[in-house]
XYZ file of C-alpha atoms in Angstrom:
787
model
C -33.720 78.854 -47.112
C -34.815 82.441 -47.697
C -32.097 85.014 -47.202
C -31.383 88.523 -48.229
C -29.397 89.187 -51.389
C -25.820 90.124 -50.559
C -25.365 91.580 -54.071
C -27.826 94.360 -53.352
C -25.825 97.509 -52.592
C -26.198 98.425 -48.947
C -26.814 101.971 -47.687
C -24.503 102.088 -44.671
C -24.101 105.852 -44.310
C -27.534 106.614 -42.973
C -28.174 105.235 -39.487
C -31.882 105.302 -40.237
C -31.464 103.188 -43.274
C -29.140 100.913 -41.387
C -31.631 100.404 -38.597
C -34.426 100.030 -41.067
C -32.491 97.469 -43.000
C -31.748 95.628 -39.860
C -35.335 95.844 -38.624
C -36.809 94.831 -41.949
C -34.430 91.861 -42.387
C -36.194 88.441 -42.213
C -35.289 85.936 -39.531
C -34.943 83.085 -42.100
C -34.860 79.765 -40.294
C -33.802 81.202 -36.945
C -36.150 80.307 -34.128
C -36.510 81.652 -30.680
C -36.481 78.735 -28.222
C -36.685 78.534 -24.443
C -33.877 77.579 -22.175
C -35.406 74.158 -21.520
C -35.809 73.474 -25.207
C -32.218 74.520 -25.908
C -30.858 71.286 -24.394
C -33.125 69.103 -26.498
C -32.271 70.862 -29.744
C -28.580 70.770 -28.860
C -28.801 67.040 -28.155
C -30.704 66.421 -31.348
C -28.109 68.257 -33.421
C -25.095 66.654 -31.647
C -23.877 65.082 -34.866
C -23.641 68.371 -36.703
C -20.266 69.738 -37.633
C -20.153 73.354 -36.524
C -17.165 74.291 -38.675
C -17.636 72.147 -41.754
C -15.985 73.017 -45.083
C -17.337 76.142 -46.732
C -20.276 75.963 -49.110
C -20.178 78.670 -51.718
C -23.646 79.929 -51.113
C -24.707 83.427 -51.997
C -27.572 83.709 -49.519
C -26.480 85.271 -46.231
C -28.821 85.360 -43.236
C -29.559 88.641 -41.549
C -27.812 89.003 -38.244
C -29.912 89.789 -35.168
C -30.480 93.417 -34.320
C -29.342 95.205 -31.184
C -32.712 94.619 -29.547
C -32.113 90.879 -29.966
C -28.646 90.832 -28.445
C -30.016 90.027 -25.006
C -31.840 87.040 -26.470
C -28.850 85.520 -28.259
C -28.775 82.611 -25.924
C -32.146 81.498 -27.249
C -31.135 81.703 -30.917
C -30.126 78.507 -32.753
C -27.745 78.565 -35.706
C -27.673 75.931 -38.414
C -24.599 74.599 -40.154
C -25.417 76.467 -43.323
C -25.947 79.721 -41.439
C -22.587 79.390 -39.703
C -20.877 78.696 -43.017
C -22.557 81.708 -44.604
C -21.627 83.912 -41.649
C -17.982 82.854 -41.850
C -17.876 83.423 -45.605
C -19.641 86.758 -45.462
C -17.649 89.668 -47.015
C -18.106 93.399 -47.278
C -20.037 94.242 -50.479
C -19.828 98.024 -50.346
C -17.468 100.336 -52.092
C -13.826 99.773 -51.761
C -13.022 103.091 -50.053
C -16.211 103.411 -48.018
C -14.448 103.051 -44.666
C -17.381 104.245 -42.623
C -19.747 101.756 -44.187
C -17.106 99.058 -43.852
C -16.644 99.994 -40.191
C -20.366 99.800 -39.547
C -20.517 96.491 -41.370
C -17.581 95.213 -39.310
C -19.269 96.243 -36.035
C -22.463 94.495 -37.074
C -20.479 91.433 -38.289
C -18.580 91.257 -35.009
C -21.844 91.398 -33.056
C -23.192 88.518 -35.114
C -19.941 86.576 -34.603
C -20.112 87.194 -30.830
C -23.712 85.965 -30.777
C -22.740 82.871 -32.784
C -19.710 82.222 -30.540
C -21.823 82.586 -27.398
C -24.346 80.171 -28.878
C -21.560 77.752 -29.795
C -19.977 77.994 -26.300
C -23.362 77.479 -24.706
C -23.907 74.391 -26.834
C -20.470 73.042 -25.897
C -21.129 73.641 -22.216
C -24.492 71.915 -22.488
C -22.892 69.035 -24.347
C -20.156 68.723 -21.690
C -22.695 68.773 -18.879
C -24.843 66.237 -20.651
C -21.789 64.072 -21.323
C -20.762 64.248 -17.646
C -24.302 63.450 -16.545
C -24.503 60.512 -18.908
C -21.086 59.309 -17.817
C -22.011 59.502 -14.130
C -25.311 57.766 -14.871
C -23.470 55.063 -16.844
C -20.887 54.595 -14.070
C -23.572 54.425 -11.396
C -25.643 51.989 -13.455
C -22.570 49.803 -14.112
C -21.644 49.944 -10.446
C -25.188 49.014 -9.435
C -25.170 46.225 -12.030
C -21.867 44.851 -10.721
C -23.019 45.120 -7.129
C -26.312 43.440 -7.989
C -24.541 40.720 -9.928
C -22.047 40.134 -7.109
C -24.852 40.082 -4.541
C -26.845 37.683 -6.718
C -23.781 35.434 -7.139
C -23.132 35.435 -3.395
C -26.794 34.800 -2.710
C -26.838 32.001 -5.286
C -23.714 30.452 -3.763
C -25.176 30.702 -0.269
C -28.471 29.202 -1.397
C -26.647 26.451 -3.308
C -24.467 25.614 -0.327
C -27.491 25.723 1.998
C -29.484 23.456 -0.326
C -26.560 21.052 -0.670
C -26.092 20.978 3.108
C -29.810 20.379 3.659
C -29.854 17.662 1.019
C -26.792 16.045 2.586
C -28.417 16.239 6.030
C -31.649 14.757 4.702
C -29.825 11.993 2.860
C -27.647 11.220 5.886
C -30.702 11.143 8.179
C -32.488 8.872 5.732
C -29.453 6.634 5.512
C -29.062 6.507 9.287
C -32.792 5.722 9.656
C -32.527 3.033 6.987
C -29.422 1.648 8.701
C -31.179 1.540 12.058
C -34.225 -0.154 10.520
C -31.997 -2.619 8.667
C -30.015 -3.279 11.867
C -33.255 -3.878 13.736
C -34.505 -6.239 11.042
C -31.116 -7.947 10.958
C -31.215 -8.364 14.749
C -34.701 -9.875 14.558
C -33.642 -12.134 11.693
C -30.481 -13.164 13.534
C -32.542 -13.865 16.659
C -34.901 -16.039 14.625
C -31.954 -17.738 12.964
C -30.382 -18.356 16.349
C -33.663 -19.849 17.592
C -33.827 -22.083 14.529
C -30.162 -22.992 14.977
C -30.773 -23.853 18.631
C -33.714 -26.082 17.634
C -31.582 -27.734 14.971
C -28.760 -28.179 17.490
C -31.179 -29.724 19.979
C -32.378 -32.152 17.307
C -28.808 -32.955 16.371
C -27.973 -33.418 20.056
C -30.860 -35.875 20.461
C -29.852 -37.768 17.327
C -26.239 -37.834 18.510
C -27.370 -39.100 21.890
C -29.315 -41.877 20.154
C -26.302 -42.686 17.999
C -24.101 -42.673 21.104
C -26.488 -45.055 22.866
C -26.595 -47.396 19.859
C -22.819 -47.218 19.511
C -22.426 -48.030 23.192
C -24.795 -51.035 22.754
C -22.855 -52.127 19.679
C -19.642 -51.711 21.656
C -20.991 -53.873 24.496
C -22.184 -56.571 22.057
C -18.842 -56.449 20.255
C -17.051 -56.846 23.599
C -19.298 -59.832 24.420
C -18.518 -61.358 21.026
C -14.828 -60.784 21.620
C -15.080 -62.515 25.017
C -16.983 -65.434 23.455
C -14.395 -65.729 20.724
C -11.599 -65.652 23.307
C -13.344 -68.396 25.338
C -13.795 -70.466 22.191
C -10.141 -69.921 21.322
C -9.143 -71.101 24.795
C -11.344 -74.200 24.448
C -9.874 -74.908 21.027
C -6.381 -74.610 22.429
C -7.314 -77.052 25.238
C -8.829 -79.439 22.681
C -5.691 -79.189 20.554
C -3.486 -80.039 23.558
C -5.714 -83.013 24.364
C -5.460 -84.183 20.748
C -1.719 -83.825 20.910
C -1.655 -85.883 24.111
C -3.839 -88.565 22.502
C -1.601 -88.630 19.417
C 1.481 -89.083 21.619
C -0.316 -91.870 23.454
C -1.122 -93.576 20.155
C 2.444 -93.219 19.042
C 3.675 -94.869 22.270
C 1.137 -97.606 21.759
C 2.292 -98.046 18.177
C 5.856 -98.242 19.379
C 4.982 -100.896 21.906
C 3.039 -102.733 19.188
C 5.985 -102.674 16.846
C 8.205 -103.867 19.689
C 5.798 -106.670 20.360
C 5.766 -107.487 16.652
C 9.539 -107.704 16.688
C 9.386 -109.946 19.708
C 6.858 -112.070 17.899
C 9.052 -112.336 14.832
C 11.945 -113.292 17.099
C 9.806 -115.923 18.694
C 8.544 -117.057 15.248
C 11.494 -119.211 14.678
C 11.092 -120.640 18.139
C 7.486 -121.367 17.721
C 7.425 -122.625 14.135
C 6.662 -125.775 15.625
C 3.734 -124.376 17.463
C 2.647 -122.609 14.234
C -0.640 -124.154 13.881
C -1.533 -123.688 17.465
C -0.310 -120.217 17.500
C -1.798 -119.263 14.081
C -5.079 -118.434 15.701
C -3.246 -116.435 18.239
C -1.297 -114.765 15.382
C -4.369 -114.006 13.467
C -5.828 -112.441 16.564
C -2.761 -110.334 17.018
C -2.855 -109.453 13.300
C -6.411 -108.277 13.669
C -5.492 -106.240 16.703
C -2.620 -104.709 14.727
C -4.924 -103.893 11.844
C -7.420 -102.317 14.182
C -4.614 -100.403 15.893
C -3.390 -99.266 12.483
C -6.890 -98.242 11.501
C -7.305 -96.433 14.746
C -3.971 -94.712 14.125
C -5.121 -93.678 10.652
C -8.318 -92.441 12.121
C -6.346 -90.532 14.709
C -4.177 -89.002 11.953
C -7.273 -88.015 9.996
C -8.851 -86.523 13.107
C -5.590 -84.728 13.742
C -5.634 -83.250 10.208
C -9.281 -82.286 10.640
C -8.452 -80.751 13.994
C -5.537 -78.858 12.421
C -7.848 -77.564 9.677
C -10.403 -76.555 12.274
C -7.630 -74.876 14.290
C -6.521 -72.985 11.141
C -10.102 -72.009 10.408
C -10.546 -70.946 14.004
C -7.311 -68.976 13.803
C -8.564 -67.223 10.620
C -11.872 -66.491 12.299
C -9.976 -65.314 15.346
C -7.845 -63.028 13.145
C -11.000 -61.707 11.516
C -12.517 -61.188 14.932
C -9.384 -59.350 16.023
C -9.536 -57.164 12.887
C -13.235 -56.569 13.515
C -12.384 -55.768 17.076
C -9.655 -53.325 16.060
C -11.985 -51.742 13.516
C -14.717 -51.465 16.103
C -12.206 -50.059 18.589
C -11.136 -47.427 16.031
C -14.813 -46.715 15.335
C -15.345 -46.421 19.069
C -12.409 -43.979 19.287
C -13.776 -41.964 16.389
C -17.167 -42.030 18.027
C -15.568 -40.902 21.256
C -13.830 -38.049 19.395
C -17.101 -37.138 17.729
C -18.756 -37.363 21.142
C -16.116 -34.996 22.551
C -16.565 -32.620 19.636
C -20.279 -32.867 19.951
C -19.971 -32.240 23.676
C -17.792 -29.175 22.940
C -20.139 -27.899 20.225
C -23.039 -28.779 22.461
C -21.366 -26.812 25.226
C -20.849 -23.832 22.931
C -24.324 -24.202 21.519
C -25.652 -24.536 25.020
C -23.711 -21.406 26.019
C -25.025 -19.603 22.949
C -28.492 -20.915 23.665
C -28.105 -19.787 27.241
C -26.929 -16.343 26.105
C -29.750 -16.182 23.570
C -32.183 -17.322 26.176
C -30.765 -14.723 28.550
C -31.135 -12.122 25.820
C -34.644 -13.271 25.064
C -35.419 -13.272 28.793
C -33.931 -9.774 29.056
C -35.954 -8.683 26.011
C -39.056 -10.252 27.484
C -38.343 -8.528 30.772
C -37.839 -5.276 28.873
C -41.084 -5.869 27.016
C -42.876 -6.660 30.249
C -41.370 -3.592 31.895
C -42.364 -1.521 28.872
C -45.838 -3.048 29.022
C -45.965 -2.168 32.681
C -44.735 1.321 31.884
C -47.312 1.542 29.094
C -50.032 0.402 31.469
C -48.772 2.884 34.066
C -48.708 5.586 31.426
C -52.190 4.582 30.339
C -53.371 4.871 33.920
C -51.612 8.175 34.187
C -53.211 9.274 30.952
C -56.638 8.236 32.210
C -55.976 10.108 35.437
C -54.736 13.082 33.418
C -57.870 12.983 31.281
C -59.979 12.918 34.389
C -57.996 15.792 35.808
C -58.336 17.587 32.462
C -62.067 17.189 32.647
C -62.040 18.534 36.168
C -59.652 21.433 35.421
C -57.233 22.833 32.858
C -54.233 22.654 35.190
C -52.828 19.504 33.558
C -52.502 21.265 30.162
C -49.354 23.048 31.362
C -47.884 19.691 32.468
C -48.639 18.166 29.074
C -47.024 21.138 27.368
C -43.913 20.863 29.494
C -43.785 17.149 28.799
C -44.152 17.861 25.086
C -41.382 20.452 25.266
C -39.199 17.952 27.104
C -39.816 15.337 24.419
C -39.087 17.951 21.764
C -35.892 18.880 23.560
C -34.917 15.214 23.730
C -35.540 14.864 19.995
C -33.489 17.990 19.259
C -30.688 16.685 21.500
C -30.761 13.383 19.658
C -30.638 15.212 16.335
C -27.695 17.289 17.576
C -25.918 14.137 18.713
C -26.638 12.599 15.324
C -25.180 15.663 13.596
C -22.140 15.547 15.860
C -21.670 11.882 15.063
C -21.966 12.610 11.338
C -19.502 15.487 11.624
C -17.121 13.216 13.534
C -17.466 10.638 10.771
C -16.748 13.298 8.152
C -13.795 14.559 10.174
C -12.515 11.017 10.488
C -12.843 10.508 6.738
C -11.059 13.806 6.123
C -8.321 12.803 8.544
C -8.017 9.457 6.796
C -7.601 11.184 3.442
C -5.024 13.580 4.903
C -3.059 10.699 6.408
C -3.321 8.842 3.117
C -1.997 11.915 1.298
C 0.805 12.237 3.865
C 1.820 8.621 3.322
C 1.858 9.164 -0.432
C 3.896 12.354 0.017
C 6.450 10.530 2.139
C 6.551 7.792 -0.445
C 7.515 10.385 -3.052
C 5.645 8.859 -5.994
C 3.556 10.648 -8.592
C -0.078 9.799 -7.877
C -2.129 8.519 -10.820
C -5.912 8.517 -11.109
C -7.694 6.762 -13.977
C -11.038 7.918 -15.395
C -13.126 6.050 -17.982
C -15.558 8.016 -20.102
C -18.968 6.480 -20.991
C -19.783 4.985 -24.383
C -20.870 7.618 -26.932
C -23.100 7.472 -29.976
C -20.061 7.857 -32.264
C -18.369 4.754 -30.802
C -18.482 1.338 -32.486
C -22.224 0.476 -32.737
C -23.346 -2.725 -31.035
C -19.916 -3.465 -29.598
C -19.257 -4.187 -25.934
C -17.001 -1.967 -23.878
C -13.395 -3.120 -23.536
C -13.091 -1.973 -19.921
C -13.851 -4.039 -16.824
C -13.628 -3.369 -13.107
C -12.513 -6.006 -10.561
C -14.877 -6.595 -7.634
C -12.442 -7.885 -5.019
C -12.054 -5.959 -1.784
C -8.388 -5.266 -2.476
C -8.897 -3.867 -6.001
C -12.354 -2.294 -5.695
C -12.078 1.330 -6.833
C -8.374 0.908 -7.651
C -8.226 -1.715 -10.412
C -9.145 -1.718 -14.098
C -9.056 -4.496 -16.704
C -8.667 -4.062 -20.478
C -10.268 -6.813 -22.580
C -8.718 -7.515 -25.993
C -9.235 -10.631 -28.108
C -10.479 -12.579 -25.087
C -7.431 -11.648 -23.006
C -7.598 -9.516 -19.876
C -4.796 -7.080 -18.973
C -5.071 -5.812 -15.366
C -3.855 -2.441 -14.078
C -3.871 -0.885 -10.623
C -3.717 2.828 -9.714
C -4.323 5.068 -6.717
C -7.958 5.579 -7.776
C -10.116 4.422 -10.696
C -13.292 6.334 -11.636
C -15.873 4.350 -13.560
C -17.824 5.795 -16.494
C -20.698 6.749 -14.166
C -18.540 8.965 -11.909
C -19.622 12.622 -11.728
C -17.435 15.726 -11.821
C -18.136 16.355 -8.127
C -17.021 12.832 -7.136
C -13.787 13.292 -9.076
C -13.086 16.676 -7.496
C -13.733 15.390 -3.972
C -10.705 13.108 -4.358
C -8.359 16.002 -5.223
C -9.799 18.733 -2.994
C -7.156 18.115 -0.325
C -4.460 18.402 -2.981
C -5.828 21.787 -4.097
C -5.860 22.893 -0.458
C -2.110 22.194 -0.350
C -1.507 25.097 -2.755
C -2.932 27.503 -0.142
C -0.752 25.829 2.497
C 2.410 26.747 0.578
C 3.068 23.672 -1.609
C 3.639 23.413 -5.328
C 0.797 21.374 -6.818
C 0.553 20.042 -10.369
C -2.466 18.237 -11.835
C -2.396 17.220 -15.505
C -4.645 15.135 -17.751
C -3.209 12.592 -20.200
C -4.833 10.312 -22.760
C -5.742 9.796 -26.371
C -7.815 12.193 -28.439
C -11.492 11.994 -27.482
C -10.958 10.282 -24.128
C -12.418 13.180 -22.066
C -9.344 15.133 -20.872
C -10.740 18.622 -21.571
C -14.084 17.617 -20.070
C -12.308 16.447 -16.909
C -10.238 19.633 -16.597
C -12.654 22.313 -17.903
C -16.052 20.604 -17.969
C -19.187 22.228 -19.295
C -21.585 24.878 -18.043
C -23.826 22.294 -16.352
C -20.912 20.215 -15.024
C -17.839 22.268 -14.176
C -14.440 20.567 -14.400
C -11.458 20.420 -12.080
C -10.057 23.859 -12.993
C -13.241 25.905 -12.201
C -13.942 23.840 -9.064
C -10.338 24.192 -7.858
C -10.450 27.968 -8.297
C -13.774 28.132 -6.478
C -12.333 26.173 -3.541
C -9.184 28.331 -3.450
C -11.088 31.609 -3.225
C -13.695 30.285 -0.789
C -11.026 28.825 1.496
C -9.000 32.050 1.339
C -12.069 33.972 2.534
C -12.505 31.511 5.413
C -8.820 31.806 6.373
C -9.120 35.579 6.392
C -10.794 35.223 9.808
C -7.520 33.679 11.062
C -5.477 36.666 9.919
C -4.391 35.371 6.503
C -4.232 37.646 3.470
C -3.632 36.234 0.021
C -2.372 37.684 -3.228
C -2.991 35.619 -6.350
C -1.624 35.904 -9.889
C -2.852 33.895 -12.879
C -1.190 33.101 -16.194
C -2.250 30.900 -19.097
C -0.202 29.557 -21.979
C -0.265 26.815 -24.571
C 2.500 24.842 -26.282
C 1.550 24.666 -29.953
C 3.944 23.016 -32.426
C 6.772 23.305 -29.861
C 6.095 27.063 -29.544
C 4.857 28.832 -26.396
C 1.840 31.104 -26.924
C 0.505 33.558 -24.355
C -3.282 33.131 -24.167
C -3.921 36.321 -22.158
C -2.801 38.847 -24.776
C -5.459 41.402 -25.652
C -5.703 40.273 -29.290
C -5.863 36.661 -30.355
C -3.843 37.546 -33.490
C -0.881 38.457 -31.279
C -0.878 35.119 -29.392
C 1.936 33.583 -31.398
C 3.894 36.720 -32.176
C 6.456 36.629 -29.336
C 9.179 34.241 -28.305
C 9.235 33.041 -24.717
C 12.026 31.412 -22.730
C 11.591 28.917 -19.859
C 13.851 29.087 -16.799
C 13.957 27.468 -13.347
C 15.374 29.135 -10.234
C 17.129 27.525 -7.280
C 13.833 27.095 -5.382
C 12.341 24.990 -8.167
C 10.027 27.760 -9.418
C 9.340 27.969 -13.163
C 9.459 31.334 -14.957
C 8.453 32.141 -18.550
C 9.841 35.400 -19.876
C 7.430 38.168 -21.026
C 4.397 36.033 -20.081
C 1.260 37.973 -19.158
C 0.566 37.677 -15.427
C -2.732 39.074 -14.094
C -3.576 39.848 -10.453
C -6.885 38.179 -9.600
C -9.098 38.642 -6.554
C -12.205 36.602 -7.322
C -13.444 33.518 -9.089
C -15.360 35.734 -11.530
C -12.173 37.377 -12.797
C -10.461 34.024 -13.374
C -13.548 32.691 -15.181
C -13.378 35.617 -17.598
C -9.680 34.936 -18.158
C -10.429 31.267 -18.864
C -13.078 32.253 -21.405
C -10.614 34.602 -23.094
C -7.941 31.881 -23.157
C -10.402 29.320 -24.559
C -11.137 31.636 -27.499
C -7.426 31.903 -28.303
C -6.549 28.218 -27.867
C -5.756 26.136 -30.946
C -8.409 23.501 -31.713
C -9.155 21.483 -34.825
C -11.226 18.659 -36.276
C -9.896 15.148 -36.931
C -11.446 11.768 -37.711
C -11.148 10.863 -34.006
C -12.652 14.018 -32.487
C -14.850 16.805 -33.861
C -13.147 19.433 -31.671
C -9.690 18.220 -30.721
C -7.237 20.260 -28.636
C -4.153 20.764 -30.787
C -1.951 22.156 -28.010
C -0.929 21.607 -24.384
C -2.801 24.060 -22.129
C -1.104 25.191 -18.888
C -2.936 27.259 -16.249
C -0.802 28.575 -13.375
C -2.043 30.261 -10.205
C 0.659 31.672 -7.930
C -0.466 32.186 -4.327
C 1.324 34.309 -1.715
C -0.182 34.208 1.773
C 0.762 36.449 4.703
C -0.336 36.132 8.334
C 0.674 39.287 10.184
C -0.268 37.887 13.592
C 2.094 34.910 13.281
C 4.587 36.683 10.989
C 4.464 33.799 8.572
C 4.445 33.826 4.779
C 3.743 30.959 2.393
C 4.199 30.709 -1.358
C 2.208 28.110 -3.257
C 1.732 27.303 -6.936
C -1.221 25.521 -8.553
C -0.524 24.159 -12.054
C -3.518 22.720 -13.929
C -2.569 21.221 -17.303
C -4.700 19.837 -20.132
C -2.356 17.914 -22.444
C -3.151 17.463 -26.125
C -4.398 14.007 -27.038
C -2.148 11.341 -28.497
C -3.389 9.844 -31.749
C -2.313 7.525 -34.532
C -2.081 9.002 -38.001
C -3.879 5.976 -39.440
C -6.963 6.789 -37.339
C -6.867 10.594 -37.171
C -6.547 11.073 -40.945
C -4.535 14.249 -40.352
C -3.077 16.032 -43.392
C -1.401 19.358 -44.001
C -1.427 21.595 -40.934
C -3.208 18.936 -38.858
C -0.446 16.455 -39.738
C 2.187 18.901 -38.520
C 0.228 19.447 -35.287
C -0.141 15.688 -34.725
C 3.557 15.086 -35.251
C 4.450 17.866 -32.767
C 1.991 16.499 -30.175
C 3.249 12.922 -30.493
C 6.857 14.127 -30.324
C 6.278 16.035 -27.065
C 4.380 13.105 -25.543
C 7.184 10.748 -26.581
C 9.635 13.079 -24.850
C 7.429 12.929 -21.758
C 7.535 9.115 -21.934
C 11.342 9.195 -22.186
C 11.546 11.444 -19.108
C 9.275 9.108 -17.135
C 11.331 6.093 -18.230
C 14.572 7.797 -17.150
C 13.057 8.729 -13.782
C 11.817 5.171 -13.279
C 15.318 3.792 -13.964
C 16.873 6.545 -11.767
C 19.279 7.547 -14.490
C 21.757 10.344 -13.893
C 20.636 12.270 -16.980
C 16.931 12.947 -17.518
C 16.162 14.459 -20.972
C 13.926 17.330 -19.845
C 15.157 19.645 -22.634
C 14.002 17.373 -25.466
C 10.659 19.173 -25.453
C 9.172 22.458 -24.277
C 6.513 20.454 -22.421
C 8.948 18.333 -20.395
C 11.184 21.313 -19.643
C 8.165 23.287 -18.430
C 7.034 20.336 -16.247
C 10.519 19.627 -14.847
C 9.714 20.784 -11.252
C 6.489 18.764 -11.321
C 8.107 15.536 -12.556
C 11.448 15.597 -10.811
C 11.189 18.290 -8.161
C 9.459 18.668 -4.823
C 5.940 19.220 -6.173
C 2.760 17.357 -5.286
C 1.943 15.863 -8.675
C -1.204 14.033 -9.795
C -1.888 12.649 -13.269
C -5.328 11.825 -14.652
C -5.134 9.141 -17.342
C -8.329 9.244 -19.398
C -9.484 6.057 -21.136
C -12.061 5.467 -23.881
C -14.136 2.230 -23.694
C -14.538 2.197 -27.495
C -13.314 -1.191 -28.892
C -11.642 0.679 -31.760
C -9.449 2.500 -29.215
C -8.297 -0.537 -27.229
C -4.677 -0.227 -28.453
C -4.513 3.458 -27.451
C -6.106 2.607 -24.093
C -3.482 -0.078 -23.404
C -0.690 2.320 -24.378
C -2.064 5.080 -22.114
C -2.481 2.740 -19.126
C 1.012 1.294 -19.531
C 2.456 4.806 -19.591
C 0.396 5.707 -16.503
C 1.708 2.609 -14.698
C 5.270 3.754 -15.420
C 4.410 7.235 -14.144
C 2.959 5.790 -10.935
C 6.207 3.918 -10.242
C 8.407 7.024 -10.542
C 9.853 8.449 -7.353
C 10.226 12.224 -7.080
C 11.335 14.518 -4.298
C 9.333 14.824 -1.095
C 7.055 17.931 -1.262
C 8.189 20.787 0.966
C 6.135 23.686 2.223
C 7.602 27.043 1.153
C 7.533 29.376 4.148
C 9.509 32.576 4.668
C 10.166 34.305 7.970
C 10.378 37.186 8.689
C 7.870 38.810 6.362
C 9.073 40.288 3.090
C 7.451 43.674 2.712
C 7.785 43.567 -1.039
C 5.441 40.558 -1.272
C 2.909 41.821 1.242
C -0.671 41.156 0.246
C -2.108 44.164 2.037
């Protein structure tokens, strides 16, 4: 930089010389710039330090002359020139007061010009800063408004698309159902026709069998009569034989008597022996013949007795055959009665089917007649259309009427679908009411799918029963060929989506807006999908983001009914039995404070010095969740690449006020992601991870002890054994609506952990807690007003 030499002795006494010196002085690096260019140069030299430390330079620039005073606003000073001007000193004689005075006047003029330039630059910088700040604020505001509008538009479009898809799917399902019902009706009609034909054939065959059985019965009766007649004849023959035998016996007696008389007369007729010998021999022959005849009679009697016995046996057989045939006849009669009854029913069914078929045929004939009439009408209409265009208006009106009918049918279909949805919603509400009155903690089970890191080639250890009673509520664990069954309020298979899971708890989330305390927490081993269930991913949001979305959307809908809501969110984690606030500004300060847990008389939980943030939208809470996720303690173990090493607790306090009804409700929504239980033999934890695992297992053991004490209804429940159980005291033993998700891994290597988790969940499901109560306050408390 060229400058005049300050060591050259000035000539201040002569005004001419002074003016000449001033006029002849060079301008150095000073430039005259326009007003418009001043802003650009000022902006370009914003980083300069106007009053930097002094540089001991000997070159001093020449100050502007009096003719240039009016143009000082267009002069630009550099840093070096300002430093030189500030360090400039009087170089004249020590006692030259006049020269020093002139130099001072000139120096003051230059200082004034420099100060004016500096002030101008500051003003320009301030204006530029204000302009930039306003531009930045407006651009940020426009960006936020655009982003909010885009989010609302995206939500509206998403909801519209989902509604349209649901409508399309429901219409398709209803159409498919109607088609299937029609096909089923046709198939059933055909089956009924075939059944009627089969029944007719069976009726004919039964009639033939009845006829043959009746013939057999008549022949059997004839045989029985013949056998009875033969029996009577045999009895008569037996009596005659008995009479003949008695006659022979009498004859034998008379013969013996005659023999005795002959022996008596023997002595008298010895003398006439020779004469009487012939007569004796004759008598002896007669006796022999009588004896032979008697023997013959005895033999005939024995034969007759044998024949009688044989006839009696045959008669007994005939009686048995008769009884058997009678029983067969009775059975046939019963079968005939049954057949007559079934034939009557079949005939009635056939008659009804025939009536239906006749009615259908009549309908078809009437429709054919209507079709023919319509065809005639159409032909007449075509003729009229050829003659004139008057019928076009009638066709249009008819088309509009048909269109209106179709739209009415669609509206009725929509109403029916809405009624079905309302009925399903009512069923769920009644189911929830029953469970609330029961006072038990509800337990849902969710099974994650098999992953690539699971045991390769092994089958899943989880099964699902297919019975009507246990479908969707039962789960079986297979271990060493043995099956252990469990039953819960709901079981989600590995194919269940995040939306299906949330649909089951949406009514429970709604209860928080209605003034209830609601607690939902996830339990299970490391790597079983707890964090995925609660937080989810960007493409599949979990229960916490979906619950917050429903809360804010429902609050906007209830605003039309006069409700105003104020919501406050807090997030903490329990890490190594220490509470950490996850909403502190710096993640390094998360574990720096000590927090105390307390419960008031209303069952509300308070944590001292915990950060509580007022939230008004889902977007704000999402940002808070992202901030909390960055501060949460996670680590890697052999069981999970990114394992949660702490218990995460999200709390949303809701205060609702309805000025028209003068009603106020206070609800609390607690969403908790517990750390995963794990065995040291599988996790391979050492050092800090070992300490974390021990703290996690200790807190979960304390939770198990609390559940066991509640299940046994003991007087003392050890809530204070752990920070986790003491924090969850109102949810486990108070009047809160509590739901636990037990997450299960199908990996065969985790079957022991799965059994342990399901057994603990079964104990939780059997615990009875207080009946949930809605917290309402009347009249309104002005301090808690949401306006």
